[in-house]
Amino acid sequence: GQQVMQIPQYQHVQEGEDFTTYCNSSTTLSNIQWYKQRPGGHPVFLIQLVKSGEVKKQKRLTFQFGEAKKNSSLHITATQTTDVGTYFCAGFDNYGQNFVFGPGTRLSVLP
Amino acid sequence: DTGVSQNPRHKITKRGQNVTFRCDPISEHNRLYWYRQTLGQGPEFLTYFQNEAQLEKSRLLSDRFSAERPKGSFSTLEIQRTEQGDSAMYLCASSLALAGDTQYFGPGTRLTVL
């Protein structure tokens, strides 16, 4: 079945440093979504990418969807303590039936 | 509408008992999803509905789990003969399929099976 992997599993950065998490799917995705979950909270939608090679920016966050629609990345510039949390990628396979979350990357930001 | 709500927020039960959780989605949303999440893991897809129809169910889901969405609005998730391994956070999310299928999550129901 479809598998979605994320690396790294954990990332500790000093405040002000950049951060990147990578998402890889075993199958082509129709779209990819990114969610953030704060400790003790529930996942909150960040963005959706649909087109091959698409790049979207939200302030300090840059999201990219690979040309083959099997991988994606989230880059945070100049991290802040408010960026702490676990970042998940998720997506439907091309049949639109299986919606799978990656295992997440847990980000810690040291002040 | 203030978002997706779930009840109860916490449930403690003894092994072998049945439990039922309720999810009230955002009112105009036609899709409703159930997930299970354990500590340090991503949400694990259980099932989803479009309106009242259950479109997909995880192959990993035991027959002890059943979900309904009788009128296409709220949904219930029932777990029969609970086991300690069922202890987890059960998350519900809803979306509007025509609007890019962005999922809005509820606060979850934390189940502890003793």
JSON list of C-alpha atoms in Angstrom, two decimals:
[
{"chain": "A", "resi": 1, "resn": "GLY", "atom": "CA", "xyz": [0.00, 0.00, 0.00]},
{"chain": "A", "resi": 2, "resn": "GLN", "atom": "CA", "xyz": [0.89, 3.64, -0.16]},
{"chain": "A", "resi": 3, "resn": "GLN", "atom": "CA", "xyz": [3.58, 4.78, 2.27]},
{"chain": "A", "resi": 4, "resn": "VAL", "atom": "CA", "xyz": [4.57, 8.30, 3.17]},
{"chain": "A", "resi": 5, "resn": "MET", "atom": "CA", "xyz": [7.90, 8.94, 4.85]},
{"chain": "A", "resi": 6, "resn": "GLN", "atom": "CA", "xyz": [9.35, 12.08, 6.37]},
{"chain": "A", "resi": 7, "resn": "ILE", "atom": "CA", "xyz": [12.87, 13.01, 7.33]},
{"chain": "A", "resi": 8, "resn": "PRO", "atom": "CA", "xyz": [14.22, 13.96, 9.71]},
{"chain": "A", "resi": 9, "resn": "GLN", "atom": "CA", "xyz": [12.15, 12.50, 12.52]},
{"chain": "A", "resi": 10, "resn": "TYR", "atom": "CA", "xyz": [13.41, 15.17, 14.93]},
{"chain": "A", "resi": 11, "resn": "GLN", "atom": "CA", "xyz": [15.17, 18.48, 14.43]},
{"chain": "A", "resi": 12, "resn": "HIS", "atom": "CA", "xyz": [16.56, 20.78, 17.07]},
{"chain": "A", "resi": 13, "resn": "VAL", "atom": "CA", "xyz": [17.55, 24.24, 15.91]},
{"chain": "A", "resi": 14, "resn": "GLN", "atom": "CA", "xyz": [18.66, 27.46, 17.51]},
{"chain": "A", "resi": 15, "resn": "GLU", "atom": "CA", "xyz": [16.20, 30.31, 17.12]},
{"chain": "A", "resi": 16, "resn": "GLY", "atom": "CA", "xyz": [16.98, 32.12, 13.91]},
{"chain": "A", "resi": 17, "resn": "GLU", "atom": "CA", "xyz": [18.32, 29.07, 12.09]},
{"chain": "A", "resi": 18, "resn": "ASP", "atom": "CA", "xyz": [16.55, 27.61, 9.07]},
{"chain": "A", "resi": 19, "resn": "PHE", "atom": "CA", "xyz": [14.70, 24.29, 9.07]},
{"chain": "A", "resi": 20, "resn": "THR", "atom": "CA", "xyz": [13.67, 21.89, 6.31]},
{"chain": "A", "resi": 21, "resn": "THR", "atom": "CA", "xyz": [11.59, 18.73, 6.40]},
{"chain": "A", "resi": 22, "resn": "TYR", "atom": "CA", "xyz": [11.24, 16.34, 3.48]},
{"chain": "A", "resi": 23, "resn": "CYS", "atom": "CA", "xyz": [8.30, 14.17, 2.57]},
{"chain": "A", "resi": 24, "resn": "ASN", "atom": "CA", "xyz": [8.44, 11.19, 0.22]},
{"chain": "A", "resi": 25, "resn": "SER", "atom": "CA", "xyz": [5.60, 9.03, -1.00]},
{"chain": "A", "resi": 26, "resn": "SER", "atom": "CA", "xyz": [5.88, 5.53, -2.45]},
{"chain": "A", "resi": 27, "resn": "THR", "atom": "CA", "xyz": [3.18, 6.40, -4.98]},
{"chain": "A", "resi": 28, "resn": "THR", "atom": "CA", "xyz": [2.20, 9.46, -6.98]},
{"chain": "A", "resi": 29, "resn": "LEU", "atom": "CA", "xyz": [0.00, 11.86, -5.06]},
{"chain": "A", "resi": 30, "resn": "SER", "atom": "CA", "xyz": [-2.93, 13.78, -6.49]},
{"chain": "A", "resi": 31, "resn": "ASN", "atom": "CA", "xyz": [-2.12, 16.57, -4.06]},
{"chain": "A", "resi": 32, "resn": "ILE", "atom": "CA", "xyz": [-0.15, 17.09, -0.89]},
{"chain": "A", "resi": 33, "resn": "GLN", "atom": "CA", "xyz": [-1.15, 18.87, 2.28]},
{"chain": "A", "resi": 34, "resn": "TRP", "atom": "CA", "xyz": [0.93, 20.06, 5.20]},
{"chain": "A", "resi": 35, "resn": "TYR", "atom": "CA", "xyz": [-0.29, 20.22, 8.77]},
{"chain": "A", "resi": 36, "resn": "LYS", "atom": "CA", "xyz": [1.23, 21.49, 12.01]},
{"chain": "A", "resi": 37, "resn": "GLN", "atom": "CA", "xyz": [0.45, 19.99, 15.38]},
{"chain": "A", "resi": 38, "resn": "ARG", "atom": "CA", "xyz": [1.51, 21.77, 18.52]},
{"chain": "A", "resi": 39, "resn": "PRO", "atom": "CA", "xyz": [2.23, 19.63, 21.61]},
{"chain": "A", "resi": 40, "resn": "GLY", "atom": "CA", "xyz": [-1.10, 18.60, 23.10]},
{"chain": "A", "resi": 41, "resn": "GLY", "atom": "CA", "xyz": [-3.02, 20.02, 20.16]},
{"chain": "A", "resi": 42, "resn": "HIS", "atom": "CA", "xyz": [-4.62, 18.71, 17.01]},
{"chain": "A", "resi": 43, "resn": "PRO", "atom": "CA", "xyz": [-3.34, 18.97, 13.44]},
{"chain": "A", "resi": 44, "resn": "VAL", "atom": "CA", "xyz": [-3.94, 22.34, 11.83]},
{"chain": "A", "resi": 45, "resn": "PHE", "atom": "CA", "xyz": [-3.94, 22.74, 8.06]},
{"chain": "A", "resi": 46, "resn": "LEU", "atom": "CA", "xyz": [-1.13, 24.85, 6.63]},
{"chain": "A", "resi": 47, "resn": "ILE", "atom": "CA", "xyz": [-1.31, 24.50, 2.86]},
{"chain": "A", "resi": 48, "resn": "GLN", "atom": "CA", "xyz": [-2.19, 22.32, -0.11]},
{"chain": "A", "resi": 49, "resn": "LEU", "atom": "CA", "xyz": [-0.11, 21.83, -3.25]},
{"chain": "A", "resi": 50, "resn": "VAL", "atom": "CA", "xyz": [-1.66, 20.36, -6.37]},
{"chain": "A", "resi": 51, "resn": "LYS", "atom": "CA", "xyz": [0.51, 21.03, -9.41]},
{"chain": "A", "resi": 52, "resn": "SER", "atom": "CA", "xyz": [3.75, 19.32, -10.29]},
{"chain": "A", "resi": 53, "resn": "GLY", "atom": "CA", "xyz": [6.68, 21.54, -9.31]},
{"chain": "A", "resi": 54, "resn": "GLU", "atom": "CA", "xyz": [4.44, 23.96, -7.42]},
{"chain": "A", "resi": 55, "resn": "VAL", "atom": "CA", "xyz": [6.01, 26.31, -4.89]},
{"chain": "A", "resi": 56, "resn": "LYS", "atom": "CA", "xyz": [4.01, 28.30, -2.37]},
{"chain": "A", "resi": 57, "resn": "LYS", "atom": "CA", "xyz": [5.11, 30.70, 0.32]},
{"chain": "A", "resi": 58, "resn": "GLN", "atom": "CA", "xyz": [3.51, 31.73, 3.57]},
{"chain": "A", "resi": 59, "resn": "LYS", "atom": "CA", "xyz": [5.64, 34.38, 5.24]},
{"chain": "A", "resi": 60, "resn": "ARG", "atom": "CA", "xyz": [8.71, 32.46, 6.44]},
{"chain": "A", "resi": 61, "resn": "LEU", "atom": "CA", "xyz": [7.40, 29.08, 5.20]},
{"chain": "A", "resi": 62, "resn": "THR", "atom": "CA", "xyz": [8.12, 27.78, 1.71]},
{"chain": "A", "resi": 63, "resn": "PHE", "atom": "CA", "xyz": [6.41, 24.65, 0.41]},
{"chain": "A", "resi": 64, "resn": "GLN", "atom": "CA", "xyz": [7.43, 22.73, -2.67]},
{"chain": "A", "resi": 65, "resn": "PHE", "atom": "CA", "xyz": [5.82, 19.83, -4.57]},
{"chain": "A", "resi": 66, "resn": "GLY", "atom": "CA", "xyz": [8.15, 17.67, -6.63]},
{"chain": "A", "resi": 67, "resn": "GLU", "atom": "CA", "xyz": [7.97, 17.35, -10.38]},
{"chain": "A", "resi": 68, "resn": "ALA", "atom": "CA", "xyz": [6.98, 13.69, -10.11]},
{"chain": "A", "resi": 69, "resn": "LYS", "atom": "CA", "xyz": [4.37, 14.50, -7.43]},
{"chain": "A", "resi": 70, "resn": "LYS", "atom": "CA", "xyz": [5.94, 11.96, -5.10]},
{"chain": "A", "resi": 71, "resn": "ASN", "atom": "CA", "xyz": [7.85, 14.28, -2.80]},
{"chain": "A", "resi": 72, "resn": "SER", "atom": "CA", "xyz": [7.52, 17.59, -1.08]},
{"chain": "A", "resi": 73, "resn": "SER", "atom": "CA", "xyz": [9.42, 19.85, 1.26]},
{"chain": "A", "resi": 74, "resn": "LEU", "atom": "CA", "xyz": [8.70, 22.49, 3.85]},
{"chain": "A", "resi": 75, "resn": "HIS", "atom": "CA", "xyz": [11.35, 25.09, 4.58]},
{"chain": "A", "resi": 76, "resn": "ILE", "atom": "CA", "xyz": [11.18, 27.57, 7.44]},
{"chain": "A", "resi": 77, "resn": "THR", "atom": "CA", "xyz": [13.47, 30.57, 7.32]},
{"chain": "A", "resi": 78, "resn": "ALA", "atom": "CA", "xyz": [14.76, 32.09, 10.56]},
{"chain": "A", "resi": 79, "resn": "THR", "atom": "CA", "xyz": [12.83, 29.85, 12.95]},
{"chain": "A", "resi": 80, "resn": "GLN", "atom": "CA", "xyz": [11.04, 31.30, 15.95]},
{"chain": "A", "resi": 81, "resn": "THR", "atom": "CA", "xyz": [9.94, 29.60, 19.15]},
{"chain": "A", "resi": 82, "resn": "THR", "atom": "CA", "xyz": [6.36, 29.75, 17.87]},
{"chain": "A", "resi": 83, "resn": "ASP", "atom": "CA", "xyz": [7.37, 27.31, 15.10]},
{"chain": "A", "resi": 84, "resn": "VAL", "atom": "CA", "xyz": [7.72, 24.50, 17.65]},
{"chain": "A", "resi": 85, "resn": "GLY", "atom": "CA", "xyz": [5.57, 21.49, 16.84]},
{"chain": "A", "resi": 86, "resn": "THR", "atom": "CA", "xyz": [5.31, 18.47, 14.59]},
{"chain": "A", "resi": 87, "resn": "TYR", "atom": "CA", "xyz": [4.94, 19.02, 10.87]},
{"chain": "A", "resi": 88, "resn": "PHE", "atom": "CA", "xyz": [3.05, 16.38, 8.90]},
{"chain": "A", "resi": 89, "resn": "CYS", "atom": "CA", "xyz": [2.66, 15.93, 5.20]},
{"chain": "A", "resi": 90, "resn": "ALA", "atom": "CA", "xyz": [-0.37, 14.06, 3.93]},
{"chain": "A", "resi": 91, "resn": "GLY", "atom": "CA", "xyz": [-2.03, 13.24, 0.68]},
{"chain": "A", "resi": 92, "resn": "PHE", "atom": "CA", "xyz": [-4.42, 11.21, -1.39]},
{"chain": "A", "resi": 93, "resn": "ASP", "atom": "CA", "xyz": [-3.05, 8.68, -3.79]},
{"chain": "A", "resi": 94, "resn": "ASN", "atom": "CA", "xyz": [-3.91, 9.19, -7.42]},
{"chain": "A", "resi": 95, "resn": "TYR", "atom": "CA", "xyz": [-7.08, 7.13, -7.07]},
{"chain": "A", "resi": 96, "resn": "GLY", "atom": "CA", "xyz": [-8.31, 9.53, -4.41]},
{"chain": "A", "resi": 97, "resn": "GLN", "atom": "CA", "xyz": [-9.09, 6.72, -2.02]},
{"chain": "A", "resi": 98, "resn": "ASN", "atom": "CA", "xyz": [-6.29, 6.46, 0.50]},
{"chain": "A", "resi": 99, "resn": "PHE", "atom": "CA", "xyz": [-5.42, 9.54, 2.54]},
{"chain": "A", "resi": 100, "resn": "VAL", "atom": "CA", "xyz": [-2.15, 8.96, 4.33]},
{"chain": "A", "resi": 101, "resn": "PHE", "atom": "CA", "xyz": [-0.21, 11.05, 6.82]},
{"chain": "A", "resi": 102, "resn": "GLY", "atom": "CA", "xyz": [3.54, 10.90, 7.13]},
{"chain": "A", "resi": 103, "resn": "PRO", "atom": "CA", "xyz": [5.01, 10.18, 10.57]},
{"chain": "A", "resi": 104, "resn": "GLY", "atom": "CA", "xyz": [5.90, 13.84, 11.03]},
{"chain": "A", "resi": 105, "resn": "THR", "atom": "CA", "xyz": [9.00, 15.85, 11.84]},
{"chain": "A", "resi": 106, "resn": "ARG", "atom": "CA", "xyz": [9.17, 17.21, 15.34]},
{"chain": "A", "resi": 107, "resn": "LEU", "atom": "CA", "xyz": [10.79, 20.62, 15.50]},
{"chain": "A", "resi": 108, "resn": "SER", "atom": "CA", "xyz": [12.30, 22.07, 18.65]},
{"chain": "A", "resi": 109, "resn": "VAL", "atom": "CA", "xyz": [13.52, 25.66, 18.64]},
{"chain": "A", "resi": 110, "resn": "LEU", "atom": "CA", "xyz": [15.95, 26.70, 21.33]},
{"chain": "A", "resi": 111, "resn": "PRO", "atom": "CA", "xyz": [15.77, 30.38, 22.33]},
{"chain": "B", "resi": 1, "resn": "ASP", "atom": "CA", "xyz": [-20.21, 27.43, 13.49]},
{"chain": "B", "resi": 2, "resn": "THR", "atom": "CA", "xyz": [-17.12, 27.27, 15.64]},
{"chain": "B", "resi": 3, "resn": "GLY", "atom": "CA", "xyz": [-15.50, 24.24, 14.08]},
{"chain": "B", "resi": 4, "resn": "VAL", "atom": "CA", "xyz": [-15.38, 20.49, 14.51]},
{"chain": "B", "resi": 5, "resn": "SER", "atom": "CA", "xyz": [-16.42, 19.23, 17.93]},
{"chain": "B", "resi": 6, "resn": "GLN", "atom": "CA", "xyz": [-15.91, 15.82, 19.49]},
{"chain": "B", "resi": 7, "resn": "ASN", "atom": "CA", "xyz": [-17.45, 14.20, 22.54]},
{"chain": "B", "resi": 8, "resn": "PRO", "atom": "CA", "xyz": [-16.40, 13.04, 24.97]},
{"chain": "B", "resi": 9, "resn": "ARG", "atom": "CA", "xyz": [-12.96, 14.60, 25.22]},
{"chain": "B", "resi": 10, "resn": "HIS", "atom": "CA", "xyz": [-11.72, 11.81, 27.45]},
{"chain": "B", "resi": 11, "resn": "LYS", "atom": "CA", "xyz": [-12.94, 8.26, 27.98]},
{"chain": "B", "resi": 12, "resn": "ILE", "atom": "CA", "xyz": [-11.58, 5.69, 30.38]},
{"chain": "B", "resi": 13, "resn": "THR", "atom": "CA", "xyz": [-12.96, 2.20, 30.06]},
{"chain": "B", "resi": 14, "resn": "LYS", "atom": "CA", "xyz": [-12.21, -1.33, 31.09]},
{"chain": "B", "resi": 15, "resn": "ARG", "atom": "CA", "xyz": [-11.01, -3.90, 28.62]},
{"chain": "B", "resi": 16, "resn": "GLY", "atom": "CA", "xyz": [-13.92, -5.66, 26.95]},
{"chain": "B", "resi": 17, "resn": "GLN", "atom": "CA", "xyz": [-16.34, -2.76, 27.20]},
{"chain": "B", "resi": 18, "resn": "ASN", "atom": "CA", "xyz": [-17.86, -0.99, 24.20]},
{"chain": "B", "resi": 19, "resn": "VAL", "atom": "CA", "xyz": [-17.33, 2.73, 23.65]},
{"chain": "B", "resi": 20, "resn": "THR", "atom": "CA", "xyz": [-18.89, 5.24, 21.27]},
{"chain": "B", "resi": 21, "resn": "PHE", "atom": "CA", "xyz": [-17.52, 8.60, 20.23]},
{"chain": "B", "resi": 22, "resn": "ARG", "atom": "CA", "xyz": [-19.33, 11.41, 18.48]},
{"chain": "B", "resi": 23, "resn": "CYS", "atom": "CA", "xyz": [-18.08, 13.94, 15.97]},
{"chain": "B", "resi": 24, "resn": "ASP", "atom": "CA", "xyz": [-19.96, 17.04, 14.83]},
{"chain": "B", "resi": 25, "resn": "PRO", "atom": "CA", "xyz": [-18.33, 18.44, 11.69]},
{"chain": "B", "resi": 26, "resn": "ILE", "atom": "CA", "xyz": [-18.44, 21.97, 10.34]},
{"chain": "B", "resi": 27, "resn": "SER", "atom": "CA", "xyz": [-22.01, 22.27, 9.15]},
{"chain": "B", "resi": 28, "resn": "GLU", "atom": "CA", "xyz": [-21.52, 22.72, 5.40]},
{"chain": "B", "resi": 29, "resn": "HIS", "atom": "CA", "xyz": [-18.77, 20.11, 5.11]},
{"chain": "B", "resi": 30, "resn": "ASN", "atom": "CA", "xyz": [-19.70, 17.00, 3.19]},
{"chain": "B", "resi": 31, "resn": "ARG", "atom": "CA", "xyz": [-16.66, 14.86, 4.06]},
{"chain": "B", "resi": 32, "resn": "LEU", "atom": "CA", "xyz": [-15.89, 13.47, 7.48]},
{"chain": "B", "resi": 33, "resn": "TYR", "atom": "CA", "xyz": [-12.79, 11.53, 8.46]},
{"chain": "B", "resi": 34, "resn": "TRP", "atom": "CA", "xyz": [-11.82, 9.43, 11.46]},
{"chain": "B", "resi": 35, "resn": "TYR", "atom": "CA", "xyz": [-8.20, 8.96, 12.49]},
{"chain": "B", "resi": 36, "resn": "ARG", "atom": "CA", "xyz": [-6.36, 7.33, 15.36]},
{"chain": "B", "resi": 37, "resn": "GLN", "atom": "CA", "xyz": [-3.17, 8.86, 16.72]},
{"chain": "B", "resi": 38, "resn": "THR", "atom": "CA", "xyz": [-0.76, 7.46, 19.25]},
{"chain": "B", "resi": 39, "resn": "LEU", "atom": "CA", "xyz": [2.03, 9.36, 20.93]},
{"chain": "B", "resi": 40, "resn": "GLY", "atom": "CA", "xyz": [4.80, 10.33, 18.55]},
{"chain": "B", "resi": 41, "resn": "GLN", "atom": "CA", "xyz": [2.99, 9.09, 15.45]},
{"chain": "B", "resi": 42, "resn": "GLY", "atom": "CA", "xyz": [1.06, 10.72, 12.67]},
{"chain": "B", "resi": 43, "resn": "PRO", "atom": "CA", "xyz": [-2.70, 10.36, 12.39]},
{"chain": "B", "resi": 44, "resn": "GLU", "atom": "CA", "xyz": [-3.63, 6.91, 11.10]},
{"chain": "B", "resi": 45, "resn": "PHE", "atom": "CA", "xyz": [-6.55, 6.92, 8.70]},
{"chain": "B", "resi": 46, "resn": "LEU", "atom": "CA", "xyz": [-9.51, 4.80, 9.82]},
{"chain": "B", "resi": 47, "resn": "THR", "atom": "CA", "xyz": [-12.41, 5.68, 7.57]},
{"chain": "B", "resi": 48, "resn": "TYR", "atom": "CA", "xyz": [-14.16, 8.51, 5.79]},
{"chain": "B", "resi": 49, "resn": "PHE", "atom": "CA", "xyz": [-17.62, 9.51, 4.65]},
{"chain": "B", "resi": 50, "resn": "GLN", "atom": "CA", "xyz": [-18.90, 11.66, 1.87]},
{"chain": "B", "resi": 51, "resn": "ASN", "atom": "CA", "xyz": [-22.31, 12.76, 3.06]},
{"chain": "B", "resi": 52, "resn": "GLU", "atom": "CA", "xyz": [-23.82, 9.60, 4.58]},
{"chain": "B", "resi": 53, "resn": "ALA", "atom": "CA", "xyz": [-21.87, 7.15, 2.43]},
{"chain": "B", "resi": 54, "resn": "GLN", "atom": "CA", "xyz": [-18.82, 5.45, 3.90]},
{"chain": "B", "resi": 55, "resn": "LEU", "atom": "CA", "xyz": [-16.38, 5.61, 0.99]},
{"chain": "B", "resi": 56, "resn": "GLU", "atom": "CA", "xyz": [-13.27, 4.03, 2.38]},
{"chain": "B", "resi": 57, "resn": "LYS", "atom": "CA", "xyz": [-12.23, 2.00, 5.37]},
{"chain": "B", "resi": 58, "resn": "SER", "atom": "CA", "xyz": [-8.68, 1.17, 6.31]},
{"chain": "B", "resi": 59, "resn": "ARG", "atom": "CA", "xyz": [-7.74, -2.44, 5.68]},
{"chain": "B", "resi": 60, "resn": "LEU", "atom": "CA", "xyz": [-5.97, -2.34, 9.01]},
{"chain": "B", "resi": 61, "resn": "LEU", "atom": "CA", "xyz": [-9.20, -1.57, 10.84]},
{"chain": "B", "resi": 62, "resn": "SER", "atom": "CA", "xyz": [-10.49, -4.38, 13.01]},
{"chain": "B", "resi": 63, "resn": "ASP", "atom": "CA", "xyz": [-14.09, -5.57, 12.68]},
{"chain": "B", "resi": 64, "resn": "ARG", "atom": "CA", "xyz": [-14.56, -4.30, 16.22]},
{"chain": "B", "resi": 65, "resn": "PHE", "atom": "CA", "xyz": [-14.58, -0.77, 14.82]},
{"chain": "B", "resi": 66, "resn": "SER", "atom": "CA", "xyz": [-17.65, 0.62, 13.11]},
{"chain": "B", "resi": 67, "resn": "ALA", "atom": "CA", "xyz": [-18.59, 4.12, 12.07]},
{"chain": "B", "resi": 68, "resn": "GLU", "atom": "CA", "xyz": [-21.84, 5.69, 10.97]},
{"chain": "B", "resi": 69, "resn": "ARG", "atom": "CA", "xyz": [-22.98, 9.00, 9.59]},
{"chain": "B", "resi": 70, "resn": "PRO", "atom": "CA", "xyz": [-26.71, 8.39, 9.32]},
{"chain": "B", "resi": 71, "resn": "LYS", "atom": "CA", "xyz": [-27.92, 11.76, 8.07]},
{"chain": "B", "resi": 72, "resn": "GLY", "atom": "CA", "xyz": [-24.74, 13.05, 6.56]},
{"chain": "B", "resi": 73, "resn": "SER", "atom": "CA", "xyz": [-24.11, 15.37, 9.48]},
{"chain": "B", "resi": 74, "resn": "PHE", "atom": "CA", "xyz": [-22.67, 14.05, 12.74]},
{"chain": "B", "resi": 75, "resn": "SER", "atom": "CA", "xyz": [-20.83, 10.75, 12.92]},
{"chain": "B", "resi": 76, "resn": "THR", "atom": "CA", "xyz": [-20.26, 8.11, 15.57]},
{"chain": "B", "resi": 77, "resn": "LEU", "atom": "CA", "xyz": [-17.34, 5.73, 15.95]},
{"chain": "B", "resi": 78, "resn": "GLU", "atom": "CA", "xyz": [-17.96, 2.62, 18.01]},
{"chain": "B", "resi": 79, "resn": "ILE", "atom": "CA", "xyz": [-15.32, 0.26, 19.31]},
{"chain": "B", "resi": 80, "resn": "GLN", "atom": "CA", "xyz": [-16.61, -3.06, 20.58]},
{"chain": "B", "resi": 81, "resn": "ARG", "atom": "CA", "xyz": [-14.81, -5.27, 23.11]},
{"chain": "B", "resi": 82, "resn": "THR", "atom": "CA", "xyz": [-12.07, -2.71, 23.67]},
{"chain": "B", "resi": 83, "resn": "GLU", "atom": "CA", "xyz": [-8.49, -3.85, 24.07]},
{"chain": "B", "resi": 84, "resn": "GLN", "atom": "CA", "xyz": [-5.56, -2.07, 25.70]},
{"chain": "B", "resi": 85, "resn": "GLY", "atom": "CA", "xyz": [-4.08, -1.53, 22.26]},
{"chain": "B", "resi": 86, "resn": "ASP", "atom": "CA", "xyz": [-7.06, 0.64, 21.37]},
{"chain": "B", "resi": 87, "resn": "SER", "atom": "CA", "xyz": [-5.81, 3.32, 23.75]},
{"chain": "B", "resi": 88, "resn": "ALA", "atom": "CA", "xyz": [-5.13, 6.37, 21.59]},
{"chain": "B", "resi": 89, "resn": "MET", "atom": "CA", "xyz": [-6.40, 9.76, 20.57]},
{"chain": "B", "resi": 90, "resn": "TYR", "atom": "CA", "xyz": [-9.29, 9.47, 18.13]},
{"chain": "B", "resi": 91, "resn": "LEU", "atom": "CA", "xyz": [-9.45, 12.45, 15.82]},
{"chain": "B", "resi": 92, "resn": "CYS", "atom": "CA", "xyz": [-12.26, 13.54, 13.57]},
{"chain": "B", "resi": 93, "resn": "ALA", "atom": "CA", "xyz": [-11.85, 15.93, 10.68]},
{"chain": "B", "resi": 94, "resn": "SER", "atom": "CA", "xyz": [-14.22, 17.41, 8.15]},
{"chain": "B", "resi": 95, "resn": "SER", "atom": "CA", "xyz": [-13.78, 19.00, 4.76]},
{"chain": "B", "resi": 96, "resn": "LEU", "atom": "CA", "xyz": [-15.65, 20.40, 1.81]},
{"chain": "B", "resi": 97, "resn": "ALA", "atom": "CA", "xyz": [-14.68, 18.26, -1.12]},
{"chain": "B", "resi": 98, "resn": "LEU", "atom": "CA", "xyz": [-15.23, 21.00, -3.68]},
{"chain": "B", "resi": 99, "resn": "ALA", "atom": "CA", "xyz": [-12.92, 23.38, -1.82]},
{"chain": "B", "resi": 100, "resn": "GLY", "atom": "CA", "xyz": [-9.66, 21.48, -2.12]},
{"chain": "B", "resi": 101, "resn": "ASP", "atom": "CA", "xyz": [-10.51, 19.03, 0.65]},
{"chain": "B", "resi": 102, "resn": "THR", "atom": "CA", "xyz": [-8.71, 20.98, 3.39]},
{"chain": "B", "resi": 103, "resn": "GLN", "atom": "CA", "xyz": [-9.35, 19.02, 6.56]},
{"chain": "B", "resi": 104, "resn": "TYR", "atom": "CA", "xyz": [-10.31, 20.76, 9.78]},
{"chain": "B", "resi": 105, "resn": "PHE", "atom": "CA", "xyz": [-9.63, 18.67, 12.84]},
{"chain": "B", "resi": 106, "resn": "GLY", "atom": "CA", "xyz": [-11.55, 18.43, 16.05]},
{"chain": "B", "resi": 107, "resn": "PRO", "atom": "CA", "xyz": [-9.87, 18.36, 19.47]},
{"chain": "B", "resi": 108, "resn": "GLY", "atom": "CA", "xyz": [-10.04, 14.56, 19.62]},
{"chain": "B", "resi": 109, "resn": "THR", "atom": "CA", "xyz": [-11.26, 11.99, 22.11]},
{"chain": "B", "resi": 110, "resn": "ARG", "atom": "CA", "xyz": [-8.56, 10.42, 24.24]},
{"chain": "B", "resi": 111, "resn": "LEU", "atom": "CA", "xyz": [-9.38, 6.79, 24.98]},
{"chain": "B", "resi": 112, "resn": "THR", "atom": "CA", "xyz": [-7.69, 4.90, 27.78]},
{"chain": "B", "resi": 113, "resn": "VAL", "atom": "CA", "xyz": [-8.42, 1.20, 28.08]},
{"chain": "B", "resi": 114, "resn": "LEU", "atom": "CA", "xyz": [-7.47, -0.27, 31.43]}
]
